[in-house]
Every structure is written in C-alpha cells, then in structure tokens.
C-alpha positions as MATLAB code, in Angstrom:
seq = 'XXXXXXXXXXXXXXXXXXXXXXXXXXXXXXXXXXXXXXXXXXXXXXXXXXXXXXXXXXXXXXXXXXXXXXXXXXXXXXXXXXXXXXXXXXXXXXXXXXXXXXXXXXXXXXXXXXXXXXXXXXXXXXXXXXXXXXXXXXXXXXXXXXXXXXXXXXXXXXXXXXXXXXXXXXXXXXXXXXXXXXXXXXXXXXXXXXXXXXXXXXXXXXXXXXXXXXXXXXXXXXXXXXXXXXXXXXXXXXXXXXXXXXXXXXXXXXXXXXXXXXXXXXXXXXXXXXXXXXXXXXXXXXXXXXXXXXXXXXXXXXXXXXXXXXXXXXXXXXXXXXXXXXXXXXXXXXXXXXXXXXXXXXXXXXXXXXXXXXXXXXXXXXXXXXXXXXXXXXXXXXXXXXXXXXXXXXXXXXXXXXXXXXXXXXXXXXXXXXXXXXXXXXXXXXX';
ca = [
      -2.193  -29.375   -8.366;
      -2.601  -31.729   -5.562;
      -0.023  -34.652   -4.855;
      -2.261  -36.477   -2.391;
      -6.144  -36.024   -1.629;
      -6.146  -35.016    1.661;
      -3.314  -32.290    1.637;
      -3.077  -30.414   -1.866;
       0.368  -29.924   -3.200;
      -0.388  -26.194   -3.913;
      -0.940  -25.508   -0.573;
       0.398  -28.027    1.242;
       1.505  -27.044    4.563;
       0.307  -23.091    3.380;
      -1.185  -22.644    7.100;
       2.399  -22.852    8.169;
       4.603  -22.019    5.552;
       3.114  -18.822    4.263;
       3.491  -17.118    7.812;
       7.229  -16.723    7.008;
       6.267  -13.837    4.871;
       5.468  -12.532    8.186;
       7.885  -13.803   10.243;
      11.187  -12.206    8.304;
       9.134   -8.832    7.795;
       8.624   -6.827    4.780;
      10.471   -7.180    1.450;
      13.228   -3.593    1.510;
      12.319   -1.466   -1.401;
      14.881   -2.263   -3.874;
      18.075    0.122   -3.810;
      19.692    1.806   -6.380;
      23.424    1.259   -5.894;
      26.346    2.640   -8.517;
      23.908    2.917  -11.043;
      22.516   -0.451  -10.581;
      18.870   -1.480   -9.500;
      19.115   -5.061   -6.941;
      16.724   -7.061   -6.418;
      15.257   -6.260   -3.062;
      16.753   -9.481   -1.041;
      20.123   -8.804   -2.531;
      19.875   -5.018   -1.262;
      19.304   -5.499    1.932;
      22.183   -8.268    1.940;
      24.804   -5.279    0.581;
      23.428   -3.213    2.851;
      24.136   -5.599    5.506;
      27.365   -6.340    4.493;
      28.258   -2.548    3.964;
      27.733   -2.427    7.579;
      29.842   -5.201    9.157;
      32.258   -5.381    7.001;
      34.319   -4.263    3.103;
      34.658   -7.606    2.529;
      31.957   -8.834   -0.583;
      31.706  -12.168    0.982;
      29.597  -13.077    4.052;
      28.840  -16.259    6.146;
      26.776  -17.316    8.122;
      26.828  -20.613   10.480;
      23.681  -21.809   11.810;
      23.227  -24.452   14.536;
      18.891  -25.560   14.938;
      17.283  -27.692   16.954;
      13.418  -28.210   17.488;
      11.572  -30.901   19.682;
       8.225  -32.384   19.131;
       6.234  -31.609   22.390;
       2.788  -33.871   21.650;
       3.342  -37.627   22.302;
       5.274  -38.982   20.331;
       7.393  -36.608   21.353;
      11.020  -36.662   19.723;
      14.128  -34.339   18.708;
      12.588  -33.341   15.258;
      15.244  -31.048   14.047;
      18.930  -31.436   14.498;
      20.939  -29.717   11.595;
      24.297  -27.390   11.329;
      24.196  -25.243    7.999;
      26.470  -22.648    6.340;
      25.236  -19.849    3.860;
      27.499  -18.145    1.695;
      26.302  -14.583    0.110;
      28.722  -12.786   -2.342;
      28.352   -9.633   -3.477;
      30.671   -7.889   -5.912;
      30.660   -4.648   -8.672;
      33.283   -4.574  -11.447;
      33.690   -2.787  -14.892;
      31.441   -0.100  -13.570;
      28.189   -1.239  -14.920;
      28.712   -4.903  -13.533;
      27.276   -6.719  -10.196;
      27.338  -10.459   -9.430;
      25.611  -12.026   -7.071;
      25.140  -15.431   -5.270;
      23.456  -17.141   -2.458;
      23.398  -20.646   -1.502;
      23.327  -23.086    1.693;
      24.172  -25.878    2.646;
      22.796  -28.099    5.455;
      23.804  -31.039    7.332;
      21.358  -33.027    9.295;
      22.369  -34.194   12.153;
      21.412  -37.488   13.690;
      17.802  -37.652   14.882;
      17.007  -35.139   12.572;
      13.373  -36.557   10.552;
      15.637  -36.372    7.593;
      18.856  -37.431    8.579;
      18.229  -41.005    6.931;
      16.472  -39.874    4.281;
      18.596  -37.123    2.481;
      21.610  -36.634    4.975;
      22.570  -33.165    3.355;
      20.767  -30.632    1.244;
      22.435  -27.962   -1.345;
      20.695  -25.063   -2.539;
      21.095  -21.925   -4.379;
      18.784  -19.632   -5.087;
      20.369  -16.641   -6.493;
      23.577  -16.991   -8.706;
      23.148  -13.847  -11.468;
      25.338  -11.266  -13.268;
      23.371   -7.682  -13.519;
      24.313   -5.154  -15.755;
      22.751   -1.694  -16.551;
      22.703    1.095  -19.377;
      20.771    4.046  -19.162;
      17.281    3.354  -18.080;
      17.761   -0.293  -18.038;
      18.902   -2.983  -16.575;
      19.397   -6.751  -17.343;
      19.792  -10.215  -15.001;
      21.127  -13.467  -16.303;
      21.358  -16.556  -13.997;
      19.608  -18.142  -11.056;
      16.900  -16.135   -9.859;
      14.171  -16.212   -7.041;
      11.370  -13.524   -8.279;
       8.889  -12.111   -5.850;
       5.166  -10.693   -7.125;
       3.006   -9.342   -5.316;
       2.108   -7.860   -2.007;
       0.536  -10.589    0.015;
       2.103  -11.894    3.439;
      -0.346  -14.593    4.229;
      -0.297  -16.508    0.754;
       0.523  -17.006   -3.031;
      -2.052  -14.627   -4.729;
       0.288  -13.724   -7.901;
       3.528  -14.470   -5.829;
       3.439  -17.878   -7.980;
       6.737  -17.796  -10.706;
       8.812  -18.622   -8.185;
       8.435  -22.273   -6.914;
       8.389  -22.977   -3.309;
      10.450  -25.383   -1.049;
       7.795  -27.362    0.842;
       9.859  -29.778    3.242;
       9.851  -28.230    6.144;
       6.724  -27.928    8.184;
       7.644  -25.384   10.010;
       9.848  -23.009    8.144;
       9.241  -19.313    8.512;
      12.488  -18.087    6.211;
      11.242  -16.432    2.835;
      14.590  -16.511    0.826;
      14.079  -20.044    1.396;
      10.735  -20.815    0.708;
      11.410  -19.729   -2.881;
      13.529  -21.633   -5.652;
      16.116  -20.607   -7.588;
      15.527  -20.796  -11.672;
      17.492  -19.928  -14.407;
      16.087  -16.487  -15.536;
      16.297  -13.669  -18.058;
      14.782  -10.763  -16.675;
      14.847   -7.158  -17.840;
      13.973   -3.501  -15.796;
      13.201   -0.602  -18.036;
      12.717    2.813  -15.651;
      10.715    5.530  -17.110;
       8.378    8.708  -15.610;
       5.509    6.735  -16.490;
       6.712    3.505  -13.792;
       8.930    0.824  -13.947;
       8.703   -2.023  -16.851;
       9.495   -5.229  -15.795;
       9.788   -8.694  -18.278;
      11.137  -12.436  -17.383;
      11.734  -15.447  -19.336;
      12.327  -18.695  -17.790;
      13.624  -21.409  -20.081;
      12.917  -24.449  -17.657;
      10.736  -24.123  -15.611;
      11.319  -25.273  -11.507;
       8.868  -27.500   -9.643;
       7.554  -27.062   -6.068;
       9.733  -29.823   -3.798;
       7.616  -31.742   -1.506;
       8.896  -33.970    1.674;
      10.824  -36.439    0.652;
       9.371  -40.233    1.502;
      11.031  -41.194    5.064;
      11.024  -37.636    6.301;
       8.259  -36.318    9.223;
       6.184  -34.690    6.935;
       6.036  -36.796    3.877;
       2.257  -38.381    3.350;
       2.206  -39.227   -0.355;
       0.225  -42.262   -0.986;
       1.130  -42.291   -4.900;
       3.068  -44.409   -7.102;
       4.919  -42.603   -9.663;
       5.644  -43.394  -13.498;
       9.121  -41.713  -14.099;
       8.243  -39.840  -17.057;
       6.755  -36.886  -16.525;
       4.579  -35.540  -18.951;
       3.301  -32.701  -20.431;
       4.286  -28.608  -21.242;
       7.864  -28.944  -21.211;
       7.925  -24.768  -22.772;
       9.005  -22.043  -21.214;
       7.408  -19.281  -18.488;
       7.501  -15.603  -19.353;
       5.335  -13.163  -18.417;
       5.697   -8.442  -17.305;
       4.518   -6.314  -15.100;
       3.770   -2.308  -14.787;
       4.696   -0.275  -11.812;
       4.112    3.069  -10.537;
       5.056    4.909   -7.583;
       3.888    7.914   -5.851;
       4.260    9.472   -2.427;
       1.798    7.296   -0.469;
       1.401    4.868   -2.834;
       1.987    2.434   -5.228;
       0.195   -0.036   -7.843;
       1.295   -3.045   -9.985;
      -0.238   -4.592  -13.058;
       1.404   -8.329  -14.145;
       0.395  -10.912  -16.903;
       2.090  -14.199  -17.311;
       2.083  -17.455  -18.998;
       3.207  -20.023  -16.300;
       3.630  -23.871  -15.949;
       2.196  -24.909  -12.673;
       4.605  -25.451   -9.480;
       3.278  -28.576   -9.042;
       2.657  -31.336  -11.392;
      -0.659  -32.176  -12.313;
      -1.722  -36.252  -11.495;
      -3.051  -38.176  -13.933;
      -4.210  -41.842  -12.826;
      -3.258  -45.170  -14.956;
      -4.976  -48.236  -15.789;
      -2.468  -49.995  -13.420;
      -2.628  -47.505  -10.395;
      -0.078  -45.609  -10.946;
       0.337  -42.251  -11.222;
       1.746  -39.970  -14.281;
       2.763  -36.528  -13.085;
       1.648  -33.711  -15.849;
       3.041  -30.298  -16.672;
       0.122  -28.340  -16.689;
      -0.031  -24.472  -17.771;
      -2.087  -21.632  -17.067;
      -2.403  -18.389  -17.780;
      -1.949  -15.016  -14.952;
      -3.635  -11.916  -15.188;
      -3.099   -9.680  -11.881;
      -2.126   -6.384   -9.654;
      -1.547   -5.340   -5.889;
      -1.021   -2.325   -4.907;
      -0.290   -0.378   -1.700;
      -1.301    2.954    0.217;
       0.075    4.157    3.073;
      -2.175    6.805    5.624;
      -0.704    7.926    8.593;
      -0.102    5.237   10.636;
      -1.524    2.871    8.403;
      -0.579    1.015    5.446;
      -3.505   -0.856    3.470;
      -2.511   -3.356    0.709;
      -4.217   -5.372   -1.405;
      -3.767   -8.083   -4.303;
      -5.805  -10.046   -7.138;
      -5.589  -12.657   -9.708;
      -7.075  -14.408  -12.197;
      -5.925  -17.606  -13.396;
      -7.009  -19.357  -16.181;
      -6.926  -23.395  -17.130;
      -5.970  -24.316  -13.442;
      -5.595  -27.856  -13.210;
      -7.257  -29.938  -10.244;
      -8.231  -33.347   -9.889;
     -11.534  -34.882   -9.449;
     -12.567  -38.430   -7.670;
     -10.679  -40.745  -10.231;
      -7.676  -38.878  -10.487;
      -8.670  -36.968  -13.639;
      -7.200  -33.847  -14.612;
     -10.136  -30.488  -14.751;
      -9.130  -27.394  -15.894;
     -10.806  -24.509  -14.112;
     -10.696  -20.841  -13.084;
      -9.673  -19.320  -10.351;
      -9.751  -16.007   -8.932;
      -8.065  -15.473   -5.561;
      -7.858  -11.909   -3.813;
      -6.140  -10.139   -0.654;
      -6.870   -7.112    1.759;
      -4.370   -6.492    4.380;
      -3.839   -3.859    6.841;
      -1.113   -2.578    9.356;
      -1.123   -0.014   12.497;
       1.999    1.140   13.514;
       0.548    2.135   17.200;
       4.262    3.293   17.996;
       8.232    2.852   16.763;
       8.048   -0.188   18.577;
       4.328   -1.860   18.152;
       3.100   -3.237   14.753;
      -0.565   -4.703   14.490;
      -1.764   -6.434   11.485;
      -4.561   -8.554    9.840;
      -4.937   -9.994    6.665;
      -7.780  -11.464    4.663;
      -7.242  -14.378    1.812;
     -10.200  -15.997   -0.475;
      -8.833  -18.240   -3.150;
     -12.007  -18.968   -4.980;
     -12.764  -22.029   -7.837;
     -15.277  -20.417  -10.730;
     -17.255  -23.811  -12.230;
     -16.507  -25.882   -8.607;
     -18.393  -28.914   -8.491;
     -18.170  -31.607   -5.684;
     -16.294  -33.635   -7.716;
     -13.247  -31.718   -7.405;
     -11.115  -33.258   -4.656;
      -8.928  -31.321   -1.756;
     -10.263  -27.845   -2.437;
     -13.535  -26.104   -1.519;
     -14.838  -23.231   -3.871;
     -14.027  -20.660   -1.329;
     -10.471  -21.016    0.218;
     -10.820  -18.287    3.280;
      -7.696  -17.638    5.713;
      -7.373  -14.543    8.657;
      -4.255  -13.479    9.639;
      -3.563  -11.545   12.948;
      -0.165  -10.682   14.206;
       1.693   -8.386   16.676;
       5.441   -7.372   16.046;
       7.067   -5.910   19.158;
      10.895   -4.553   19.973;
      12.876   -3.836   22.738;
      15.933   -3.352   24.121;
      17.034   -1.020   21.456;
      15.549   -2.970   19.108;
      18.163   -5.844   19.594;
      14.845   -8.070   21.054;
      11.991   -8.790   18.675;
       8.843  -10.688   19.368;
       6.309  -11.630   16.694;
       2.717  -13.143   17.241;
       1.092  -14.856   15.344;
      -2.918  -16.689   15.047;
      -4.242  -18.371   11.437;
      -7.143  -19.564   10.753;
      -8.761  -20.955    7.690;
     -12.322  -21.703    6.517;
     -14.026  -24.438    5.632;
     -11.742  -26.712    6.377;
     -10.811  -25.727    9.944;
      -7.834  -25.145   10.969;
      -5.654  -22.902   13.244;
      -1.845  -22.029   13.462;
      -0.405  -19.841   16.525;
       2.708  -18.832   16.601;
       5.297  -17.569   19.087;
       8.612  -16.185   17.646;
      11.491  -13.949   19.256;
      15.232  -12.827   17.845;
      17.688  -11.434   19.795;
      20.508   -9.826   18.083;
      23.693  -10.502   20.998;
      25.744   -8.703   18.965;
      26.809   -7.613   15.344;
      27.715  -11.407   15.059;
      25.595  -13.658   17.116;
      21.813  -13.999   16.922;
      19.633  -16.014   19.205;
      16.301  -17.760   17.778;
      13.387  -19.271   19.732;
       9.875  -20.158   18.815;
       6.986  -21.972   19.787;
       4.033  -23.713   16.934;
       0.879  -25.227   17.566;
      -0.937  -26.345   14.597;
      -4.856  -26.882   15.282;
      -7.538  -28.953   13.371;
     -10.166  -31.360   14.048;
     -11.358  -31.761   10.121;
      -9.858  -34.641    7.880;
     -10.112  -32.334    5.076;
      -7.858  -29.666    6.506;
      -4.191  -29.277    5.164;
      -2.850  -30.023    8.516;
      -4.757  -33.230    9.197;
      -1.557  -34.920    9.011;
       0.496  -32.934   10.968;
      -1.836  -31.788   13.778;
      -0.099  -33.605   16.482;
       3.124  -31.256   15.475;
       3.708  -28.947   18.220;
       7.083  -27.936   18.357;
       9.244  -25.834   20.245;
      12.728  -24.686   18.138;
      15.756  -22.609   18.984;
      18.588  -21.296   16.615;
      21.852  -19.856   17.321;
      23.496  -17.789   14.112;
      27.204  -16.662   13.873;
      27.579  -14.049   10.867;
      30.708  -13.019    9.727;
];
C-alpha cells in the first residue's frame, strides 16, 4: 500500500533501490557445509571467512560519505558503521549464525538530527539438520525469487526503505523472527516458513532527506495482526532450474484508511501469493524469468479508501557473458492491476521498468565496474548508475559511485527526489 499519493509505499524509491540486486551480484547457490544446508548469504559469508581467517567472527568498519551535486548542493551522507557476522558449528549437527550493524551518523548527515544511530540485525538463527532435513529458528531475512530489477514474489521479507540510494541487498531486507524448514528429496527441495509477527517495510523517517509523508497518523494500527506462512517446490537439473511458491502474507506496508477528522489509520492488510521463477542457462547465456499472482491487494482510491484488487506482475531477464571479464544484461518488469479503474491513486494498470547493465573486471579482478540505465513506463522516469569496487587488499576495499535520478512527471516515484544527484565513496576495513 501507498503511504503518500504521489510516491507509493510499495515501491517507493523502487527505481533506485531495487538496482542493488544488481549492484552486489547474484545470490551464491546455497552450500552444503558439515552436513548442513546455509542460507545462501550466510554461505558466501563462511566462505569468506574460511578464506581470511579460522576465526568464526568477522568485522567490518565502514567509513561513507556522499555529496549532493544539484543545487542545493550539500554533504548528504556522513556515517561510520561496524558489522559484526558470526559464524559457528557445534554438537555436529549445530550452526549459529548472526549478522547485525550498527551505524553512526555523523554530523551533516540528512539523518544525523533525526535518528543519530541505527541498529539492525537481520539474521540471528540456530540451524540444525537430520537426515534429509533441516530446520532454522530465529531472525531471518528470506529471499524468493529470481528477479534483480524488482519484488515479483521476493515479497516475505520486508524492505528497509530509508536510504535513497542504497544498492546493498542484505540490507534492503528485514530481519523477522522465523520458523523455516528444508526437506531434500530426488524429486527437489521442499521448503516451508512460518512467521509469527509479521515485519513492516520502514520508510524515511520525518526530518530525514527523503521523508515526504504528508499524513497524520492514529497510533493504533489496525487490522490482521495473524501470522505469514507460506512453501515452495524446487528442482534442479544441469542447465536449469524451476520454483513453485504459495503463501499467505500480510502486506509490507500498511494499508491507509482516512478518518472523519483527517487523520490517518494505518491497516494490516493480507493477501494471498501464488508464484514460480525459474532459470536456464545456454552457453553463454542465462535466461530467467518470474510470475505472481496476488490476490486481495490493497490500494487506495481518491478519498483514502481501502480497494482490494488483483495483481499479476511478471519478469524476463537475460545475461551474456561475452567473456570472463564482460557481463551484459537486460531485464523486463510489468506489475499489472486486474479491475484498475482511475480511481485508484499512485499506480497505473501497467507498471513497466527496463533494465540494462554492464559488469566489467580488471586488474585481476581486484577492479569492478558496474553500469547501470532504468527506466520505467508510464510514469517516466530514468535512473543511471555508475559504480566501481576496488579490492586494495584482503582487508581494504575502496567504493565510488555516481546516481542521477531522471523525471519530468509528478506522478513518477522519484518526483520528489529528482534533484538527487549524488556522487558517494566508501572505504571498508574487514577483519
């Protein structure tokens, strides 16, 4: 649902956000490890770890900056953060693992006054196996799907929306408390979650550069207060792969619901999943594609009223590995309202984004250059981004990029925003 009428919650900043899924690359294939199956991000994080040290405990100590180019122009971002990752086995069928951050910001930062630190912590589980099957208990970020450009059924997870510009996956999604279960078998992998309380999507905070609420909030929040739970079907072969998912979720943002006196009651509104993705590689190319239905969607209309419709949203993407070191890609979304009238406010019947992007790296692979164009359709708008890593050692990585956020339409998502061109650099010490 939308918090404001002329940027909707649900895909508020999308044009910007979503192109993280680029930026950081391709989920690893999850690993089996001493019997145990990780989830993909905390694979790649042993793996990591395996290399640069025995230690299960790694750090890392971030120092960002980014300035506003287009008058006003101002020091936008000015923060200093540490992550902690912990990764340990014990008892032999046993793995816990945690992730969190936590982030100072600095004076000058656009939310320095408003929120002056920020904790979060988005995996903090205990796995276990036996046999074919394994269980997770505790905090958990779960990713669906195989889309890089947007949410198709990458939606039980909620997303961290305060940042305009942030391109880092593990923290676009939210930690929940989750149950989740992975039975293996020849005929594909059987996968089941149940989330007791459900997470909400977190919008800019009021104060902060990117915060354009106009509402007035009652403080009780109203509406499904159940839980989510929902499976999914996988099966691998050699050049492929193919996933089949059904859910029963509360939406990651609230529903609005306008009062007699003007303000605003915030509703928990649920809906119902049906989807699948699936993936085939060729050659040198790898085509992937995604769809879902969802059913009892909540929007709003003119007055603020709450309308429950369907809507079916689908993906096509395809990469060319022209050599080790060039990757070309595009990528096709159309999030699409069944039943749209005019009356519904924010969102057009067809939703249509385009996605092209070049990956390139050099100098053994140490230097890595991503490029990136969005558009979207009807509402134009345009998103080009310039990003490049360089890995100065096993410890120190250096981050620069470069955003420029395009529209001329009032009813685009980054109406608000298109004056925020921004150049950014980050310097990373791991240990």
């Amino acid at each position: 649902m939308n918090s404001q009428p002329a940027m909707p919650a649900s895909f508020r900043l999308l044009l910007v956000a979503a192109l993280g899924f680029v930026l950081d690359g391709r989920l690893a294939q999850a690993q089996e490890v001493a019997g145990l199956q990780l989830e993909p991000a905390a694979a790649a994080d042993s793996a990591d770890a395996a290399d640069t040290s025995d230690s299960p405990l790694r750090v890392t100590l971030a120092q960002e900056a980014a300035y506003k180019a287009e008058q006003p122009d101002r020091l936008i971002k000015n923060r200093t953060s540490v992550r902690l990752e912990y990764s340990q086995y014990f008892l032999d069928h046993f793995v816990v693992q945690f992730s969190g951050k936590t982030t100072a910001f600095l004076k000058k930062d656009h939310r320095h006054d408003a929120e002056r630190t920020d904790t979060t912590v988005s995996q903090a589980y205990v796995q276990t196996s036996a046999g074919q099957t394994s269980v997770r208990a505790g905090i958990q970020a779960l990713a669906w799907g195989e889309s890089l450009l947007a949410p198709i059924t990458d939606v039980v997870s909620p997303r961290d929306n305060r940042e305009l510009f942030n391109f880092n996956l593990e923290e676009l999604r939210i930690g929940q408390p989750m149950l989740a279960v992975d039975q293996y078998s020849s005929f594909g992998r059987w996968s089941m979650f149940w989330i007791p309380k459900p997470a909400f999507n977190k919008n800019p905070k009021p104060g902060t550069a990117y915060s354009f609420d106009p509402f007035r909030y009652r403080a009780r929040i109203e509406g499904d207060d159940g839980g989510e739970y929902g499976a999914s079907w996988k099966k691998n072969s050699e050049n492929a792969d193919v996933t089949l998912m059904a859910a029963s979720l509360v939406d990651n943002d609230y529903g609005l619901a306008m009062n007699a006196d003007g303000t605003v009651t915030r509703v928990k509104e649920r809906y119902a999943l049906a989807g699948l993705s699936f993936t085939y590689a060729l050659k040198s190319f790898v085509l992937r594609g995604e769809a879902a239905l969802k059913s009892s969607k909540a929007f709003n209309d003119a007055a603020l009223r709450i309308v429950k419709k369907r809507a079916f949203d689908s993906y096509l993407g395809l990469d060319y590995r022209y050599s080790a070191t060039l990757t070309v890609g595009v990528e096709l979304v159309d999030q699409h309202i069944a039943g749209w009238t005019d009356a519904i406010q924010g969102y057009a019947r067809d939703n249509r984004s385009l996605l092209l992007n070049v990956s390139k790296t050099m100098m053994n692979d140490d230097l890595t250059v991503n490029l990136l164009h969005f558009q979207n359709r009807p509402y134009r708008a345009s998103v080009t981004v310039l990003e490049s890593t360089y890995k100065w050692n096993d410890h120190v990585t250096l981050g620069f990029n470069a955003s420029v956020p395009d529209t001329n339409d009032r009813r685009s998502a980054l109406w608000n925003v298109r004056d925020q061109k921004q150049v950014g650099f980050r310097i990373q010490y791991q240990f």
